[in-house]
């Protein structure tokens, strides 16, 4: 029945598989080996050094410093972004006019590249010409005049996280709105007959029926919290911030590899990152598992 | 009491009559949503406004409107600051890579969705790796692979890398899409004497258009905005020539500011990069939102 099937299968898969093997599988596979070597890129001989890279990582304060910032992002970003996204989605579905305007405005930052957003926010945080200090001065908080938000170790990472929230909230709002619009009206009508308030309906109807979307958002944001490379690079001018106060694992990995030439050591960090992302995905899926609601 | 309506525009106050409490509630909703909208829009408007000012105005009256709009900032950003070259580099890379991403992904997805053959599951699982492994693990080896192949710091090199890293998600999306198309169409065409290639290019590929558009938008934005890969693989940026793409170029310009120079030019550069995205988004916002939220299923 399927004449010519085999020729088609081979010819259609050959090129995609070849490209994918060369530029994706081969690098990931070699990374598993590089991570156990000492290699500075230039010398032809790569020397295996067993678990030494990982032992060194364990004692590397800069690595723990970077990891702690990813940890903070992991604790802060998913709850804040999901709470704001759900809140706006809830308001948005209360039958408002101008909904198209709000939707477009809220979503737009997500369309822009992280680099453009980070440069824009560097303007906002600029000590003298920046929007933030201008605004704070205008409402009378003059103690912030020329405060360097990105130049102070106490505020630099918070400033990065605020930007991430600003950029992502609209995206999750749109995602949640799409989910909410798929919930049949009957559920709300039934709840109304029982005399439920908007608030009760939100917690007892909307959130349970939206749970799969919320889970996806949690996993997505958790994995995103392990990255933040472009945001931190642009906003700290590639330094990781004053006293590395905004350094994250990907920026530390990148400078270890491409500035210091410690390729084996950097790849070991990559492997740790892979393991963390795996654990995070499994844990957040397990942790959020509930019985599925069919509708 | 206002209902939680599933259609955002339909019912609401009109259906329930303007009760005082409802009016206060509505006002509060508009106030909150409006505040966030301003928080999003205002910085961009401010950046655009600032790009028309002189450096003196930026420093001494950062809040005032430009006394006289300076268009020279844009000329300088485009030529002296090389935004024009970065723009063209990005186009040269993203257009072919987008075309190849869609073509190769739809070929692979079609075969994986429609035929039973040995190794199908293995190949499907292999494509999963590109979706769940962090890019940073591959970064160092990827640099050396492209170097070995003589593709480091070249346009074809970055194009092929973009395609390779876009395949996984696009293939999985399109597999699901091809599975929704009826098998009978292909079988009927086969009886009519069409070859397998005809069936793909004449029957199924045209039917897959909505899926291809969604993936086209998703990948266009992803590749246009990509920073980590070009940052690692594109190196040349000297007086004679530059291989930088827009995101690299913009960061380079901003990093140069630390040695003090052309603020108005930098604001103009950001505006130049922002405006086309804004225009495209305003025209295609519906499709773009659908295309991008399709990516959220990725988690």
Coordinates of C-alpha atoms in Angstrom, one line a residue, chain A:
Chain A
X1 CA 0.0 0.0 0.0
X2 CA 2.8 2.4 0.9
X3 CA 4.7 2.3 -2.3
X4 CA 8.0 4.3 -2.2
X5 CA 7.7 4.6 1.5
X6 CA 11.3 3.6 2.5
X7 CA 13.0 6.0 0.1
X8 CA 10.9 8.8 1.4
X9 CA 11.7 8.0 5.0
X10 CA 15.4 7.9 4.4
X11 CA 15.6 11.0 2.3
X12 CA 13.4 13.1 4.6
X13 CA 15.2 12.1 7.8
X14 CA 18.8 12.2 6.5
X15 CA 19.4 15.9 6.5
X16 CA 17.5 16.9 9.7
X17 CA 19.2 14.0 11.5
X18 CA 22.6 14.8 10.2
X19 CA 22.4 18.5 11.2
X20 CA 20.9 17.6 14.6
X21 CA 23.6 14.9 15.3
X22 CA 26.4 17.2 14.4
X23 CA 25.4 20.4 16.2
X24 CA 23.2 19.2 19.0
X25 CA 23.8 15.5 19.9
X26 CA 27.6 15.5 19.4
X27 CA 28.1 18.6 21.6
X28 CA 25.9 17.2 24.4
X29 CA 27.7 13.9 24.1
X30 CA 31.2 15.4 24.1
X31 CA 30.1 17.6 27.0
X32 CA 29.6 14.5 29.1
X33 CA 33.3 13.6 28.4
X34 CA 34.8 17.2 28.6
X35 CA 33.3 17.5 32.1
X36 CA 35.7 14.9 33.3
X37 CA 38.8 16.4 31.7
X38 CA 41.3 19.2 32.3
X39 CA 41.5 21.1 29.1
X40 CA 42.3 24.6 28.2
X41 CA 41.4 24.4 24.6
X42 CA 44.8 25.0 23.0
X43 CA 46.7 21.8 23.9
X44 CA 45.8 18.9 21.7
X45 CA 46.0 16.4 24.5
X46 CA 43.0 16.3 26.7
X47 CA 43.7 14.8 30.1
X48 CA 41.1 13.0 32.1
X49 CA 41.0 14.0 35.7
X50 CA 38.1 12.0 37.0
X51 CA 35.8 13.8 39.4
X52 CA 38.4 16.5 40.1
X53 CA 36.3 19.2 38.3
X54 CA 33.4 18.4 40.5
X55 CA 35.5 18.4 43.7
X56 CA 36.9 21.8 42.7
X57 CA 33.3 23.0 42.0
X58 CA 32.2 21.9 45.4
X59 CA 34.9 24.1 46.9
X60 CA 34.5 27.0 44.5
X61 CA 33.0 30.0 46.3
X62 CA 32.3 31.8 43.0
X63 CA 30.2 28.8 41.8
X64 CA 28.2 28.7 45.0
X65 CA 27.7 32.5 44.8
X66 CA 26.4 32.2 41.2
X67 CA 24.2 29.2 42.1
X68 CA 22.7 31.1 45.1
X69 CA 21.5 33.8 42.7
X70 CA 19.8 31.2 40.5
X71 CA 18.3 29.9 43.7
X72 CA 17.0 33.3 44.7
X73 CA 15.5 33.6 41.2
X74 CA 13.9 30.2 41.5
X75 CA 12.3 31.2 44.8
X76 CA 11.1 34.6 43.6
X77 CA 10.3 34.4 40.0
X78 CA 7.7 31.6 39.6
X79 CA 5.5 32.7 42.5
X80 CA 5.6 36.4 41.7
X81 CA 5.1 36.0 38.0
X82 CA 2.3 33.4 38.3
X83 CA 0.5 35.4 41.0
X84 CA 0.6 38.6 39.0
X85 CA -0.3 36.7 35.8
X86 CA -3.3 35.0 37.4
X87 CA -4.4 38.2 39.1
X88 CA -4.3 40.2 35.8
X89 CA -6.0 37.3 33.9
X90 CA -8.7 37.3 36.5
X91 CA -9.3 41.0 36.2
X92 CA -9.1 40.7 32.4
X93 CA -11.9 38.1 32.2
X94 CA -14.3 40.2 34.3
X95 CA -15.9 41.5 31.1
X96 CA -13.9 44.7 30.4
X97 CA -13.7 46.9 27.4
X98 CA -10.4 47.8 25.9
X99 CA -9.4 44.2 26.4
X100 CA -7.5 44.1 23.1
X101 CA -5.5 47.1 24.1
X102 CA -4.5 45.6 27.5
X103 CA -3.7 42.3 26.0
X104 CA -1.4 43.8 23.3
X105 CA 0.3 46.2 25.8
X106 CA 0.9 43.5 28.4
X107 CA 2.3 41.0 26.0
X108 CA 4.6 43.2 24.0
X109 CA 7.7 43.0 26.2
X110 CA 7.8 39.3 25.7
X111 CA 8.1 39.9 21.9
X112 CA 11.3 42.0 22.3
X113 CA 14.7 40.3 22.7
X114 CA 16.1 40.0 26.2
X115 CA 19.0 42.2 25.1
X116 CA 16.8 45.1 24.0
X117 CA 14.8 44.9 27.2
X118 CA 18.0 44.7 29.3
X119 CA 19.5 47.8 27.5
X120 CA 16.2 49.6 28.0
X121 CA 16.2 48.8 31.7
X122 CA 19.8 49.9 32.0
X123 CA 18.5 53.3 30.9
X124 CA 15.8 53.0 33.5
X125 CA 18.2 52.3 36.3
X126 CA 20.8 54.8 35.2
X127 CA 21.9 56.9 38.3
X128 CA 21.5 60.3 36.8
X129 CA 19.4 60.2 33.6
X130 CA 17.4 57.1 34.5
X131 CA 13.6 56.9 34.7
X132 CA 13.5 55.3 38.1
X133 CA 15.5 57.9 40.0
X134 CA 13.7 60.6 38.1
X135 CA 10.4 59.2 39.3
X136 CA 11.6 58.7 42.9
X137 CA 12.8 62.2 42.9
X138 CA 9.5 63.5 41.5
X139 CA 7.5 61.8 44.3
X140 CA 9.9 63.3 47.0
X141 CA 12.2 60.4 47.7
X142 CA 15.3 62.5 47.1
X143 CA 17.6 60.1 49.0
X144 CA 17.7 58.0 45.9
X145 CA 19.2 60.8 43.8
X146 CA 21.9 59.3 41.7
X147 CA 21.6 55.9 43.4
X148 CA 23.3 53.3 41.2
X149 CA 20.8 50.4 41.2
X150 CA 23.1 48.3 39.0
X151 CA 26.3 49.4 40.7
X152 CA 25.3 48.5 44.2
X153 CA 25.7 44.9 45.4
X154 CA 22.6 45.1 47.5
X155 CA 20.3 46.0 44.6
X156 CA 21.8 44.8 41.4
X157 CA 20.2 41.3 41.4
X158 CA 16.8 42.6 42.5
X159 CA 17.0 45.0 39.7
X160 CA 17.5 42.2 37.2
X161 CA 14.7 40.2 38.7
X162 CA 12.3 43.1 38.5
X163 CA 13.0 43.4 34.8
X164 CA 12.3 39.7 34.3
X165 CA 9.0 40.1 36.0
X166 CA 8.2 43.1 33.9
X167 CA 9.0 41.2 30.7
X168 CA 7.2 37.9 31.5
X169 CA 4.0 38.8 33.3
X170 CA 2.0 39.6 30.2
X171 CA 3.0 36.3 28.6
X172 CA 1.7 34.3 31.5
X173 CA -1.4 36.5 31.7
X174 CA -2.2 35.7 28.0
X175 CA -1.5 32.0 28.7
X176 CA -3.9 31.9 31.7
X177 CA -6.6 34.0 29.9
X178 CA -6.6 31.4 27.1
X179 CA -7.0 28.6 29.7
X180 CA -9.8 30.5 31.5
X181 CA -11.7 31.1 28.3
X182 CA -11.7 27.3 27.8
X183 CA -13.6 26.7 31.0
X184 CA -17.3 26.1 30.4
X185 CA -19.6 28.7 31.8
X186 CA -21.8 26.0 33.5
X187 CA -19.2 25.7 36.3
X188 CA -19.5 29.3 37.1
X189 CA -23.3 29.3 36.9
X190 CA -23.4 26.3 39.2
X191 CA -21.2 28.1 41.7
X192 CA -23.3 31.2 41.4
X193 CA -26.4 29.3 42.3
X194 CA -24.6 28.2 45.4
X195 CA -24.0 31.9 46.1
X196 CA -20.2 31.8 45.6
X197 CA -18.4 35.2 45.3
X198 CA -16.0 36.0 42.5
X199 CA -13.2 35.3 44.9
X200 CA -14.5 31.9 45.8
X201 CA -15.2 31.1 42.2
X202 CA -11.7 32.0 41.3
X203 CA -10.2 29.6 43.9
X204 CA -12.6 26.8 43.6
X205 CA -13.4 26.8 39.9
X206 CA -10.8 28.7 38.0
X207 CA -7.6 27.6 39.7
X208 CA -8.4 23.8 39.8
X209 CA -9.5 23.8 36.2
X210 CA -6.4 25.8 35.1
X211 CA -4.0 23.7 37.1
X212 CA -2.3 22.0 34.1
X213 CA -1.5 25.4 32.6
X214 CA -0.2 26.6 36.0
X215 CA 2.0 23.6 36.3
X216 CA 3.4 24.2 32.9
X217 CA 4.1 27.8 33.9
X218 CA 5.9 26.6 37.1
X219 CA 8.2 24.2 35.2
X220 CA 8.8 26.8 32.5
X221 CA 9.7 29.6 35.0
X222 CA 11.8 27.2 37.2
X223 CA 13.9 26.3 34.2
X224 CA 14.1 29.9 33.2
X225 CA 15.4 30.8 36.7
X226 CA 18.4 28.6 36.0
X227 CA 19.4 30.8 33.0
X228 CA 19.3 34.6 33.1
X229 CA 22.5 34.7 31.1
X230 CA 21.6 37.6 28.7
X231 CA 19.9 39.7 31.4
X232 CA 22.8 39.5 33.8
X233 CA 25.5 39.9 31.0
X234 CA 23.9 43.0 29.6
X235 CA 23.0 44.7 32.8
X236 CA 26.3 44.1 34.5
X237 CA 28.4 44.7 31.4
X238 CA 29.6 41.1 31.5
X239 CA 31.1 41.4 35.0
X240 CA 28.4 39.6 37.0
X241 CA 27.8 42.8 39.0
X242 CA 29.8 44.5 41.7
X243 CA 31.5 41.8 43.8
X244 CA 29.7 39.3 41.5
X245 CA 26.5 40.2 43.3
X246 CA 24.4 39.2 40.3
X247 CA 26.5 36.4 38.8
X248 CA 24.5 33.3 37.8
X249 CA 25.8 29.9 36.8
X250 CA 25.5 30.5 33.1
X251 CA 27.5 33.8 33.2
X252 CA 30.1 32.2 35.5
X253 CA 30.3 29.1 33.1
X254 CA 30.7 31.4 30.1
X255 CA 33.5 33.5 31.5
X256 CA 35.2 30.4 32.9
X257 CA 35.2 28.9 29.4
X258 CA 35.7 31.8 27.1
X259 CA 37.6 34.3 29.2
X260 CA 39.8 32.0 31.2
X261 CA 39.9 29.1 28.8
X262 CA 39.1 26.4 31.4
X263 CA 36.8 24.5 29.1
X264 CA 36.7 21.2 31.0
X265 CA 35.8 23.0 34.3
X266 CA 33.2 25.1 32.6
X267 CA 31.6 22.0 31.0
X268 CA 31.4 20.4 34.5
X269 CA 29.3 23.3 35.5
X270 CA 27.1 22.7 32.5
X271 CA 26.6 19.1 33.6
X272 CA 25.6 20.3 37.1
X273 CA 23.2 22.6 35.4
X274 CA 21.7 19.7 33.5
X275 CA 21.2 17.7 36.6
X276 CA 19.6 20.6 38.4
X277 CA 17.2 21.3 35.6
X278 CA 16.2 17.6 35.6
X279 CA 15.7 17.5 39.3
X280 CA 13.7 20.8 39.2
X281 CA 11.4 19.5 36.4
X282 CA 10.7 16.2 38.1
X283 CA 10.2 17.8 41.5
X284 CA 7.9 20.6 40.3
X285 CA 5.9 18.1 38.3
X286 CA 5.6 15.7 41.2
X287 CA 5.0 18.4 43.7
X288 CA 2.1 19.9 41.7
X289 CA 0.5 16.6 40.7
X290 CA -3.2 16.5 41.4
X291 CA -6.0 14.4 40.1
X292 CA -6.9 15.7 36.7
X293 CA -10.2 17.5 36.3
X294 CA -12.0 16.5 33.2
X295 CA -14.2 19.0 31.5

